[in-house]
Short mmCIF file of C-alpha atoms in Angstrom, two decimals:
data_model
loop_
_atom_site.label_atom_id
_atom_site.label_comp_id
_atom_site.label_asym_id
_atom_site.label_seq_id
_atom_site.Cartn_x
_atom_site.Cartn_y
_atom_site.Cartn_z
CA MET E 32 -0.12 8.31 14.16
CA LEU E 33 2.15 8.07 10.71
CA GLN E 34 4.94 10.67 10.27
CA ARG E 35 4.78 9.88 6.70
CA LEU E 36 2.87 7.48 4.31
CA ALA E 37 3.76 7.23 0.87
CA VAL E 38 1.11 6.06 -1.63
CA VAL E 39 2.61 4.86 -4.67
CA GLY E 40 -0.25 4.65 -7.20
CA VAL E 41 -2.74 7.81 -6.72
CA GLY E 42 -5.84 6.00 -8.47
CA LEU E 43 -9.03 4.27 -7.20
CA LEU E 44 -7.49 2.11 -4.37
CA GLY E 45 -4.28 4.55 -3.70
CA GLY E 46 -6.32 7.42 -3.70
CA SER E 47 -8.93 6.20 -1.85
CA VAL E 48 -6.07 4.94 1.05
CA ALA E 49 -4.72 8.59 0.85
CA LYS E 50 -8.42 10.07 1.29
CA ALA E 51 -9.36 7.56 4.11
CA ALA E 52 -5.90 8.36 6.20
CA ARG E 53 -6.43 11.90 5.69
CA ALA E 54 -10.31 11.89 6.87
CA HIS E 55 -9.11 9.90 9.86
CA GLY E 56 -6.14 11.60 10.67
CA LEU E 57 -3.67 8.86 10.37
CA ALA E 58 -0.84 10.47 9.02
CA ARG E 59 1.06 13.90 9.58
CA GLU E 60 2.07 14.10 6.14
CA ILE E 61 0.77 12.01 2.99
CA VAL E 62 2.84 11.69 -0.17
CA GLY E 63 1.57 10.61 -3.60
CA VAL E 64 3.68 9.38 -6.27
CA GLY E 65 2.65 8.78 -9.95
CA ARG E 66 4.27 8.68 -13.07
CA ASP E 67 2.88 12.21 -14.45
CA PRO E 68 2.72 14.80 -11.37
CA GLY E 69 0.12 16.70 -13.22
CA ARG E 70 -2.64 13.99 -12.57
CA LEU E 71 -1.78 14.07 -8.75
CA ARG E 72 -2.85 17.95 -9.01
CA PRO E 73 -6.47 17.14 -7.95
CA ALA E 74 -5.49 15.16 -4.61
CA LEU E 75 -3.16 18.03 -3.80
CA ASP E 76 -5.65 20.75 -4.56
CA ASP E 77 -8.62 18.97 -2.28
CA GLY E 78 -6.16 18.12 0.54
CA THR E 79 -5.62 14.58 0.53
CA LEU E 80 -2.03 14.81 -0.29
CA ASP E 81 0.80 17.11 0.99
CA ARG E 82 3.28 16.38 -1.78
CA ALA E 83 3.53 14.75 -4.83
CA THR E 84 6.25 13.20 -6.95
CA SER E 85 7.47 11.30 -9.68
CA ASP E 86 10.20 9.64 -7.79
CA PRO E 87 9.22 6.76 -5.58
CA ARG E 88 12.47 6.77 -4.15
CA ASP E 89 12.14 10.08 -2.72
CA ALA E 90 8.64 9.36 -1.42
CA VAL E 91 9.34 6.37 0.49
CA ARG E 92 13.25 7.54 1.68
CA ASP E 93 11.78 8.83 5.24
CA ALA E 94 8.09 7.10 5.29
CA ASP E 95 6.97 4.71 8.20
CA PHE E 96 4.38 3.32 6.04
CA VAL E 97 4.36 2.42 2.29
CA VAL E 98 1.26 1.61 0.45
CA LEU E 99 2.00 0.13 -3.23
CA ALA E 100 -1.17 0.61 -5.35
CA THR E 101 -0.41 -0.10 -8.54
CA PRO E 102 -0.66 -2.93 -11.02
CA VAL E 103 0.93 -6.52 -9.82
CA GLN E 104 3.70 -6.48 -12.19
CA ALA E 105 4.78 -2.48 -11.02
CA ILE E 106 4.38 -3.80 -7.42
CA GLU E 107 7.04 -6.34 -8.12
CA ARG E 108 9.45 -3.76 -9.94
CA LEU E 109 8.46 -1.06 -7.41
CA LEU E 110 9.77 -3.40 -4.74
CA GLU E 111 13.13 -3.75 -6.14
CA THR E 112 13.14 0.19 -6.79
CA VAL E 113 12.20 1.67 -3.45
CA TRP E 114 13.64 -1.15 -1.27
CA PRO E 115 17.15 -0.05 -0.75
CA VAL E 116 16.01 3.58 0.66
CA LEU E 117 13.03 2.42 2.64
CA PRO E 118 13.70 3.16 6.61
CA VAL E 119 15.04 -0.16 8.31
CA ASP E 120 11.85 0.27 10.74
CA GLY E 121 9.48 0.97 7.90
CA VAL E 122 6.24 -1.01 6.94
CA VAL E 123 5.55 -1.74 3.35
CA THR E 124 2.27 -3.05 2.28
CA ASP E 125 0.20 -3.30 -1.16
CA VAL E 126 -3.22 -3.62 -2.77
CA GLY E 127 -2.12 -6.01 -5.39
CA SER E 128 -4.98 -8.71 -6.27
CA THR E 129 -2.49 -11.47 -6.61
CA LYS E 130 -0.03 -11.95 -4.14
CA GLN E 131 2.73 -15.17 -4.95
CA GLY E 132 4.89 -13.10 -7.15
CA ILE E 133 4.70 -9.95 -4.85
CA VAL E 134 5.80 -12.31 -1.74
CA GLU E 135 8.35 -13.94 -3.60
CA THR E 136 9.84 -10.50 -4.65
CA ALA E 137 9.99 -9.34 -1.06
CA ARG E 138 11.52 -12.70 0.46
CA ARG E 139 14.20 -12.29 -2.29
CA LEU E 140 15.08 -8.72 -1.39
CA GLY E 141 14.46 -9.58 2.31
CA ALA E 142 17.35 -12.03 2.25
CA GLY E 143 20.00 -9.10 1.89
CA ARG E 144 18.04 -6.61 3.87
CA SER E 145 14.80 -7.59 6.51
CA LEU E 146 11.88 -5.03 5.84
CA GLY E 147 8.40 -4.82 7.70
CA PHE E 148 6.63 -5.98 4.34
CA VAL E 149 3.33 -7.68 4.68
CA GLY E 150 1.01 -8.23 1.37
CA SER E 151 -2.46 -7.06 1.70
CA HIS E 152 -5.45 -7.13 -0.75
CA PRO E 153 -8.81 -5.18 0.34
CA MET E 154 -11.62 -6.58 -1.37
CA ALA E 155 -12.96 -2.96 -2.42
CA GLY E 156 -13.35 -1.04 -5.56
CA SER E 157 -15.42 -0.62 -8.65
CA GLU E 158 -15.01 -1.15 -12.43
CA GLN E 159 -13.91 2.64 -12.36
CA SER E 160 -10.46 3.58 -12.04
CA GLY E 161 -8.58 7.12 -11.26
CA TYR E 162 -8.35 9.39 -8.69
CA ALA E 163 -11.58 11.10 -9.55
CA VAL E 164 -13.41 8.03 -8.14
CA ALA E 165 -11.41 7.74 -4.97
CA ARG E 166 -13.35 7.84 -1.83
CA ALA E 167 -12.73 8.01 1.94
CA ASP E 168 -15.20 5.65 2.68
CA LEU E 169 -14.27 2.76 0.27
CA PHE E 170 -12.54 0.24 2.73
CA ARG E 171 -15.72 0.83 5.40
CA GLY E 172 -17.02 -2.63 6.05
CA ALA E 173 -14.39 -4.23 3.54
CA THR E 174 -12.79 -7.37 4.18
CA VAL E 175 -8.96 -7.11 3.73
CA ILE E 176 -6.48 -10.17 3.55
CA VAL E 177 -2.98 -9.89 4.45
CA THR E 178 -0.46 -12.11 3.31
CA PRO E 179 2.64 -12.43 6.12
CA THR E 180 5.10 -14.70 5.34
CA GLU E 181 7.39 -16.95 7.91
CA SER E 182 9.66 -13.95 7.75
CA SER E 183 7.25 -11.13 8.71
CA ALA E 184 7.70 -9.38 11.57
CA PRO E 185 4.74 -9.91 14.15
CA ALA E 186 5.25 -6.15 14.55
CA ALA E 187 4.93 -5.30 10.89
CA VAL E 188 1.76 -7.74 10.57
CA LYS E 189 -0.13 -6.25 13.54
CA HIS E 190 0.49 -2.72 12.15
CA VAL E 191 -0.73 -3.47 8.72
CA VAL E 192 -3.77 -5.21 10.16
CA THR E 193 -4.12 -2.08 12.40
CA PHE E 194 -3.99 0.65 9.14
CA TRP E 195 -6.86 -1.69 7.34
CA GLU E 196 -8.93 -1.41 10.23
CA ALA E 197 -8.40 2.39 10.65
CA LEU E 198 -9.40 2.60 7.26
CA GLY E 199 -12.58 1.17 8.24
CA ALA E 200 -11.77 -2.35 7.52
CA THR E 201 -14.23 -4.68 9.53
CA ARG E 202 -12.65 -8.28 8.59
CA VAL E 203 -8.78 -8.56 8.41
CA LEU E 204 -7.99 -12.18 7.47
CA SER E 205 -4.84 -13.44 7.22
CA LEU E 206 -3.92 -16.29 4.32
CA GLU E 207 -0.52 -17.61 2.95
CA ALA E 208 -0.06 -15.98 -0.73
CA ALA E 209 -0.58 -19.27 -2.82
CA ALA E 210 -3.85 -20.03 -0.87
CA HIS E 211 -5.04 -16.49 -1.49
CA ASP E 212 -4.31 -16.32 -5.29
CA ARG E 213 -6.24 -19.92 -5.20
CA ALA E 214 -8.82 -18.64 -3.46
CA VAL E 215 -9.25 -15.04 -5.56
CA ALA E 216 -9.08 -17.49 -8.88
CA ALA E 217 -11.86 -19.35 -7.76
CA ILE E 218 -14.13 -16.44 -6.93
#
């Protein structure tokens, strides 16, 4: 069980991560991050989140697992913002649909301070967006692609794979970031 799960971006994917984690009892505390704390009120009111904040550094400071669930370019910026305050033994993943830029940002940051980052791309979602359409069963039966690098700690990779399986993913595949992006572009 995670002590603190921080979900940065509580829309369809991030909200579904938080709902599934709550439904499966995966975390003692779930903290959600959003630019507008008022938009996080429904997730607090229905018990999905224990706490909400607009400060990603505050949310991830003591988190043992972090999911970055914002648009890809925001994920790259968020990595730079939260990296200095993440716990050394913390694990970070994302839900971005392209991986190369995110992985390169993590590699660059990891040169100065290693951290358990493993990119993820759950092949789940819908044409809708926002927390109102988030569902605890969104990842049930889904395929998730993880994109570890040569510097990804095996324990972090295992933790990320186990996390997605606990949320209901039935296949977790590993691909190099550039191969992932080519495959997704072809699809």
